[in-house]
GROMACS .gro file of C-alpha atoms in nm:
model
  317
    1MET     CA    1  16.239   4.134  16.913
    2PRO     CA    2  15.875   4.078  16.782
    3VAL     CA    3  15.642   4.055  17.083
    4PHE     CA    4  15.255   3.926  17.052
    5LYS     CA    5  15.045   4.072  17.320
    6ALA     CA    6  14.719   3.794  17.349
    7PRO     CA    7  14.400   3.823  17.523
    8PHE     CA    8  14.460   3.522  17.751
    9ASN     CA    9  14.722   3.307  17.857
   10GLY     CA   10  14.984   3.182  17.669
   11TYR     CA   11  15.014   2.784  17.649
   12SER     CA   12  15.204   2.687  17.341
   13VAL     CA   13  15.332   2.826  17.080
   14LYS     CA   14  15.471   2.681  16.753
   15PHE     CA   15  15.728   2.759  16.433
   16SER     CA   16  15.535   2.640  16.103
   17PRO     CA   17  15.776   2.393  15.921
   18PHE     CA   18  15.679   2.579  15.601
   19TYR     CA   19  15.727   2.926  15.604
   20GLU     CA   20  15.969   3.044  15.876
   21SER     CA   21  15.765   3.361  15.874
   22ARG     CA   22  15.504   3.175  16.056
   23LEU     CA   23  15.364   3.082  16.396
   24ALA     CA   24  15.075   2.945  16.586
   25VAL     CA   25  14.991   2.978  16.983
   26ALA     CA   26  14.769   2.808  17.179
   27THR     CA   27  14.566   3.029  17.477
   28ALA     CA   28  14.350   2.968  17.764
   29GLN     CA   29  14.126   3.176  17.933
   30ASN     CA   30  14.148   3.209  18.352
   31PHE     CA   31  14.503   3.013  18.309
   32GLY     CA   32  14.334   2.749  18.152
   33ILE     CA   33  14.108   2.654  18.443
   34LEU     CA   34  13.763   2.759  18.322
   35GLY     CA   35  13.679   2.956  18.021
   36ASN     CA   36  13.750   3.040  17.664
   37GLY     CA   37  14.023   2.926  17.424
   38ARG     CA   38  14.198   3.120  17.113
   39ILE     CA   39  14.435   2.999  16.874
   40HIS     CA   40  14.630   3.244  16.714
   41VAL     CA   41  14.869   3.249  16.372
   42LEU     CA   42  15.121   3.536  16.394
   43GLU     CA   43  15.333   3.629  16.066
   44LEU     CA   44  15.672   3.783  16.193
   45SER     CA   45  15.730   4.131  15.994
   46PRO     CA   46  16.023   4.074  15.690
   47GLY     CA   47  16.312   4.280  15.806
   48GLY     CA   48  16.166   4.460  16.103
   49PRO     CA   49  16.114   4.311  16.458
   50GLY     CA   50  15.700   4.366  16.405
   51VAL     CA   51  15.438   4.081  16.462
   52THR     CA   52  15.097   4.052  16.324
   53GLU     CA   53  14.786   3.796  16.385
   54SER     CA   54  14.673   3.689  16.007
   55ILE     CA   55  14.405   3.506  16.158
   56ALA     CA   56  14.224   3.353  16.480
   57PHE     CA   57  14.007   3.092  16.575
   58ASP     CA   58  13.804   3.082  16.902
   59THR     CA   59  13.716   2.754  17.069
   60ALA     CA   60  13.445   2.714  17.390
   61ASP     CA   61  13.715   2.539  17.612
   62ALA     CA   62  14.119   2.587  17.660
   63VAL     CA   63  14.372   2.541  17.382
   64TYR     CA   64  14.652   2.366  17.541
   65ASP     CA   65  14.902   2.292  17.246
   66VAL     CA   66  14.882   2.311  16.879
   67CYS     CA   67  15.108   2.164  16.587
   68TRP     CA   68  15.140   2.187  16.243
   69SER     CA   69  15.047   1.968  15.989
   70GLU     CA   70  15.337   1.797  15.800
   71SER     CA   71  15.210   1.745  15.487
   72HIS     CA   72  14.928   2.075  15.437
   73ASP     CA   73  15.076   2.421  15.522
   74SER     CA   74  14.760   2.547  15.595
   75VAL     CA   75  14.657   2.298  15.877
   76ILE     CA   76  14.686   2.323  16.250
   77ILE     CA   77  14.605   2.038  16.492
   78ALA     CA   78  14.490   2.202  16.846
   79ALA     CA   79  14.456   2.048  17.168
   80ILE     CA   80  14.163   2.092  17.387
   81GLY     CA   81  14.019   2.123  17.730
   82ASP     CA   82  13.684   1.959  17.689
   83GLY     CA   83  13.890   1.664  17.558
   84SER     CA   84  13.822   1.716  17.219
   85VAL     CA   85  14.110   1.722  16.891
   86LYS     CA   86  14.004   2.019  16.623
   87ILE     CA   87  14.197   2.030  16.301
   88TYR     CA   88  14.159   2.407  16.152
   89ASP     CA   89  14.251   2.512  15.814
   90THR     CA   90  14.422   2.861  15.829
   91SER     CA   91  14.341   2.911  15.445
   92LEU     CA   92  13.971   2.914  15.504
   93PRO     CA   93  13.772   3.181  15.711
   94PRO     CA   94  13.724   3.125  16.090
   95PRO     CA   95  13.338   3.018  16.048
   96SER     CA   96  13.452   2.746  15.826
   97ASN     CA   97  13.654   2.624  16.122
   98PRO     CA   98  13.738   2.340  16.252
   99ILE     CA   99  13.707   2.154  15.939
  100ARG     CA  100  13.722   1.834  16.212
  101SER     CA  101  13.689   1.758  16.587
  102PHE     CA  102  13.719   1.428  16.720
  103GLN     CA  103  13.536   1.395  17.040
  104GLU     CA  104  13.724   1.045  17.218
  105HIS     CA  105  13.975   1.166  17.526
  106ALA     CA  106  13.792   1.161  17.872
  107ARG     CA  107  13.973   1.469  17.964
  108GLU     CA  108  14.163   1.710  17.904
  109VAL     CA  109  14.398   1.685  17.587
  110HIS     CA  110  14.749   1.835  17.687
  111SER     CA  111  14.982   1.807  17.384
  112VAL     CA  112  14.938   1.719  17.020
  113ASP     CA  113  15.243   1.620  16.778
  114TYR     CA  114  15.211   1.513  16.443
  115ASN     CA  115  15.415   1.212  16.239
  116PRO     CA  116  15.774   1.446  16.109
  117THR     CA  117  15.816   1.122  15.912
  118ARG     CA  118  15.516   0.966  15.780
  119ARG     CA  119  15.358   1.301  15.778
  120ASP     CA  120  15.007   1.129  15.805
  121SER     CA  121  14.916   1.056  16.183
  122PHE     CA  122  14.923   1.225  16.516
  123LEU     CA  123  14.958   1.197  16.858
  124THR     CA  124  14.722   1.321  17.139
  125ALA     CA  125  14.828   1.289  17.494
  126SER     CA  126  14.552   1.333  17.759
  127TRP     CA  127  14.477   1.402  18.183
  128ASP     CA  128  14.274   1.083  18.099
  129ASP     CA  129  14.627   0.876  18.123
  130THR     CA  130  14.654   0.773  17.730
  131VAL     CA  131  14.801   0.876  17.368
  132LYS     CA  132  14.567   0.831  17.067
  133LEU     CA  133  14.705   0.730  16.751
  134TRP     CA  134  14.526   0.941  16.493
  135ALA     CA  135  14.503   0.969  16.072
  136MET     CA  136  14.393   1.292  15.910
  137ASP     CA  137  14.125   1.036  15.687
  138ARG     CA  138  14.017   0.856  15.955
  139PRO     CA  139  13.695   0.945  16.143
  140ALA     CA  140  13.844   0.768  16.437
  141SER     CA  141  14.145   0.727  16.644
  142ILE     CA  142  14.325   0.418  16.499
  143ARG     CA  143  14.466   0.302  16.853
  144THR     CA  144  14.470   0.401  17.202
  145PHE     CA  145  14.783   0.351  17.438
  146LYS     CA  146  14.705   0.346  17.770
  147GLU     CA  147  14.952   0.177  18.029
  148HIS     CA  148  15.020   0.503  18.226
  149ALA     CA  149  14.865   0.567  18.555
  150TYR     CA  150  14.852   0.925  18.590
  151CYS     CA  151  14.826   1.214  18.345
  152VAL     CA  152  14.977   1.199  17.982
  153TYR     CA  153  15.118   1.567  17.935
  154GLN     CA  154  15.299   1.498  17.623
  155ALA     CA  155  15.378   1.240  17.356
  156VAL     CA  156  15.656   1.301  17.067
  157TRP     CA  157  15.736   1.087  16.760
  158ASN     CA  158  16.113   0.987  16.692
  159PRO     CA  159  16.256   1.203  16.441
  160LYS     CA  160  16.378   0.891  16.262
  161HIS     CA  161  16.203   0.594  16.299
  162GLY     CA  162  15.801   0.686  16.214
  163ASP     CA  163  15.659   0.394  16.399
  164VAL     CA  164  15.813   0.493  16.747
  165PHE     CA  165  15.747   0.775  17.002
  166ALA     CA  166  15.799   0.867  17.388
  167SER     CA  167  15.549   0.942  17.605
  168ALA     CA  168  15.592   1.192  17.921
  169SER     CA  169  15.339   1.137  18.235
  170GLY     CA  170  15.264   1.181  18.591
  171ASP     CA  171  15.300   0.870  18.694
  172CYS     CA  172  15.720   0.977  18.703
  173THR     CA  173  15.737   0.754  18.392
  174LEU     CA  174  15.916   0.784  18.054
  175ARG     CA  175  15.781   0.510  17.808
  176ILE     CA  176  15.857   0.442  17.454
  177TRP     CA  177  15.649   0.252  17.230
  178ASP     CA  178  15.639   0.107  16.878
  179VAL     CA  179  15.309   0.120  16.722
  180ARG     CA  180  15.339  -0.210  16.601
  181GLU     CA  181  15.396  -0.397  16.917
  182PRO     CA  182  15.091  -0.463  17.175
  183GLY     CA  183  15.276  -0.226  17.470
  184SER     CA  184  15.531   0.007  17.566
  185THR     CA  185  15.849  -0.097  17.449
  186MET     CA  186  16.080   0.086  17.761
  187ILE     CA  187  15.951   0.193  18.102
  188ILE     CA  188  16.245   0.454  18.225
  189PRO     CA  189  16.164   0.541  18.595
  190GLY     CA  190  16.273   0.909  18.468
  191HIS     CA  191  16.245   1.133  18.794
  192ASP     CA  192  16.078   1.083  19.146
  193LEU     CA  193  15.816   1.345  19.077
  194GLU     CA  194  15.568   1.447  18.765
  195ILE     CA  195  15.769   1.429  18.415
  196LEU     CA  196  15.582   1.712  18.240
  197SER     CA  197  15.775   1.715  17.924
  198CYS     CA  198  16.000   1.507  17.666
  199ASP     CA  199  16.177   1.589  17.329
  200TRP     CA  200  16.416   1.320  17.087
  201ASN     CA  201  16.778   1.469  16.989
  202LYS     CA  202  16.706   1.526  16.625
  203TYR     CA  203  17.087   1.386  16.547
  204ASP     CA  204  17.092   1.083  16.747
  205ASP     CA  205  16.726   0.862  16.746
  206CYS     CA  206  16.859   0.681  17.052
  207VAL     CA  207  16.900   1.012  17.303
  208LEU     CA  208  16.595   1.196  17.466
  209ALA     CA  209  16.519   1.446  17.770
  210THR     CA  210  16.281   1.446  18.032
  211SER     CA  211  16.181   1.758  18.233
  212SER     CA  212  16.004   1.756  18.580
  213VAL     CA  213  15.873   1.869  18.864
  214ASP     CA  214  16.153   1.801  19.079
  215LYS     CA  215  16.335   2.131  18.870
  216THR     CA  216  16.583   1.906  18.700
  217ILE     CA  217  16.586   1.795  18.310
  218LYS     CA  218  16.760   1.477  18.220
  219VAL     CA  219  16.898   1.356  17.936
  220TRP     CA  220  16.847   0.952  17.893
  221ASP     CA  221  17.003   0.704  17.597
  222VAL     CA  222  16.766   0.426  17.524
  223ARG     CA  223  17.043   0.173  17.459
  224SER     CA  224  17.180   0.172  17.869
  225TYR     CA  225  16.904   0.388  18.032
  226ARG     CA  226  16.979   0.260  18.395
  227ALA     CA  227  17.129   0.617  18.443
  228PRO     CA  228  17.089   0.962  18.255
  229LEU     CA  229  17.371   1.062  18.010
  230ALA     CA  230  17.349   1.383  18.200
  231VAL     CA  231  17.165   1.596  18.471
  232LEU     CA  232  17.117   1.978  18.406
  233ASN     CA  233  16.981   2.151  18.757
  234GLY     CA  234  16.935   2.560  18.712
  235HIS     CA  235  16.547   2.610  18.697
  236GLY     CA  236  16.421   2.741  19.036
  237TYR     CA  237  16.077   2.560  18.975
  238ALA     CA  238  15.916   2.262  18.771
  239VAL     CA  239  16.054   2.253  18.420
  240ARG     CA  240  15.729   2.305  18.202
  241LYS     CA  241  15.835   2.244  17.879
  242VAL     CA  242  16.156   2.086  17.720
  243LYS     CA  243  16.287   2.085  17.376
  244PHE     CA  244  16.619   1.990  17.110
  245SER     CA  245  16.741   2.172  16.906
  246PRO     CA  246  16.689   2.110  16.521
  247HIS     CA  247  17.014   2.223  16.408
  248ARG     CA  248  17.307   2.204  16.754
  249ARG     CA  249  17.304   1.825  16.853
  250SER     CA  250  17.358   1.882  17.218
  251LEU     CA  251  17.152   2.224  17.232
  252ILE     CA  252  16.845   2.240  17.457
  253ALA     CA  253  16.589   2.455  17.520
  254SER     CA  254  16.370   2.474  17.855
  255CYS     CA  255  16.108   2.693  17.991
  256SER     CA  256  15.960   2.675  18.344
  257TYR     CA  257  15.737   2.757  18.610
  258ASP     CA  258  15.999   3.016  18.808
  259MET     CA  259  15.962   3.218  18.448
  260SER     CA  260  16.255   3.147  18.282
  261VAL     CA  261  16.362   3.012  17.960
  262CYS     CA  262  16.714   2.833  17.943
  263LEU     CA  263  16.905   2.681  17.708
  264TRP     CA  264  17.109   2.386  17.788
  265ASP     CA  265  17.447   2.217  17.619
  266TYR     CA  266  17.417   1.932  17.773
  267MET     CA  267  17.766   1.724  17.632
  268VAL     CA  268  17.971   2.038  17.851
  269GLU     CA  269  18.041   2.068  18.209
  270ASP     CA  270  17.875   2.442  18.273
  271ALA     CA  271  17.536   2.282  18.090
  272LEU     CA  272  17.371   2.606  18.122
  273VAL     CA  273  17.531   2.821  17.842
  274GLY     CA  274  17.171   3.078  17.837
  275ARG     CA  275  16.900   3.227  18.050
  276TYR     CA  276  16.623   3.461  17.911
  277ASP     CA  277  16.377   3.637  18.207
  278HIS     CA  278  16.145   3.785  17.987
  279HIS     CA  279  15.829   3.653  18.115
  280THR     CA  280  15.686   3.766  18.449
  281GLU     CA  281  15.428   3.467  18.489
  282PHE     CA  282  15.492   3.113  18.429
  283ALA     CA  283  15.678   3.041  18.117
  284VAL     CA  284  15.502   2.692  17.961
  285GLY     CA  285  15.548   2.687  17.583
  286ILE     CA  286  15.911   2.716  17.368
  287ASP     CA  287  15.973   2.630  17.041
  288MET     CA  288  16.279   2.649  16.803
  289SER     CA  289  16.275   2.697  16.457
  290VAL     CA  290  16.340   2.453  16.193
  291LEU     CA  291  16.346   2.703  15.919
  292VAL     CA  292  16.594   2.955  16.091
  293GLU     CA  293  16.889   2.856  16.300
  294GLY     CA  294  16.876   3.010  16.617
  295LEU     CA  295  16.549   3.166  16.636
  296MET     CA  296  16.354   3.064  16.920
  297ALA     CA  297  15.979   3.133  17.032
  298SER     CA  298  15.812   3.158  17.382
  299THR     CA  299  15.491   3.239  17.551
  300GLY     CA  300  15.377   3.209  17.894
  301TRP     CA  301  15.060   3.324  18.148
  302ASP     CA  302  15.161   3.653  18.119
  303GLU     CA  303  14.979   3.683  17.782
  304LEU     CA  304  15.305   3.761  17.617
  305VAL     CA  305  15.484   3.547  17.261
  306TYR     CA  306  15.794   3.631  17.218
  307VAL     CA  307  16.038   3.574  16.941
  308TRP     CA  308  16.406   3.629  16.921
  309GLN     CA  309  16.747   3.507  16.769
  310GLN     CA  310  16.947   3.306  17.024
  311GLY     CA  311  17.217   3.546  17.235
  312MET     CA  312  16.977   3.856  17.198
  313ASP     CA  313  16.745   3.987  17.457
  314PRO     CA  314  16.364   3.904  17.371
  315ARG     CA  315  16.288   4.220  17.517
  316ALA     CA  316  16.487   4.474  17.274
  317SER     CA  317  16.256   4.636  17.007
   0.00000   0.00000   0.00000
């Protein structure tokens, strides 16, 4: 299975929604605490186990997250540690990039998510306790959502409703928002410790998952959220990222500070259906390909990016 060695610590990995062999990786020097960052665009070798870097962009600060545009196949948006949001065009050489840079957040930008239905806007979540809404053609953010009492680690669009998103925060709440409403429409006190990640089910727009420092993943139905639909136990440390499968309704991938990547089926009793222990440091980035069923990618502080088919050993050559 393809493995890429980055010079810095991996933070995030995302498959292209346009090309099944293309990925973007966000990395940061010195575990993201101090130093530079780099965005790598990788190409999987056709028919073989190899992976090559097609282009890379250097940044003066850590890169914590990346996402692909849903409307332009060469455009990447990056969440930067200096509070900036930068847009890159992979069809242009590095000296011509970034093509845009927004400097509004007061602290580190931790996540970025492109609207999959409207395809014209994106969200950023920051350690300044806010979420911001942006459009590609606007010189400044459209709106700032400020209700959380601590860092917002992730904000993700609902896969069906172009105005609805969820945010996960260190204030231990999950909030649901509608950009047409003045404030959040729902507050779910999901965990007793910080919520690090959230994601929507791709087949049921009322179901979403959260992951927390409390080592658990919880699955929620916004129609009756007093108790979770499922609580998934199995990670030994904080669960850094959670991601619903784009192909199977009840399948969830997660990665953790216990260095593992896990697969879960939240609708069965023995929910843990797969565990991969290929990373040798914190596993912090995970993605599942929309275009190739079962294709997964992960990255971590061991400076490695793995791409593998579900059920296979990520380390197998």
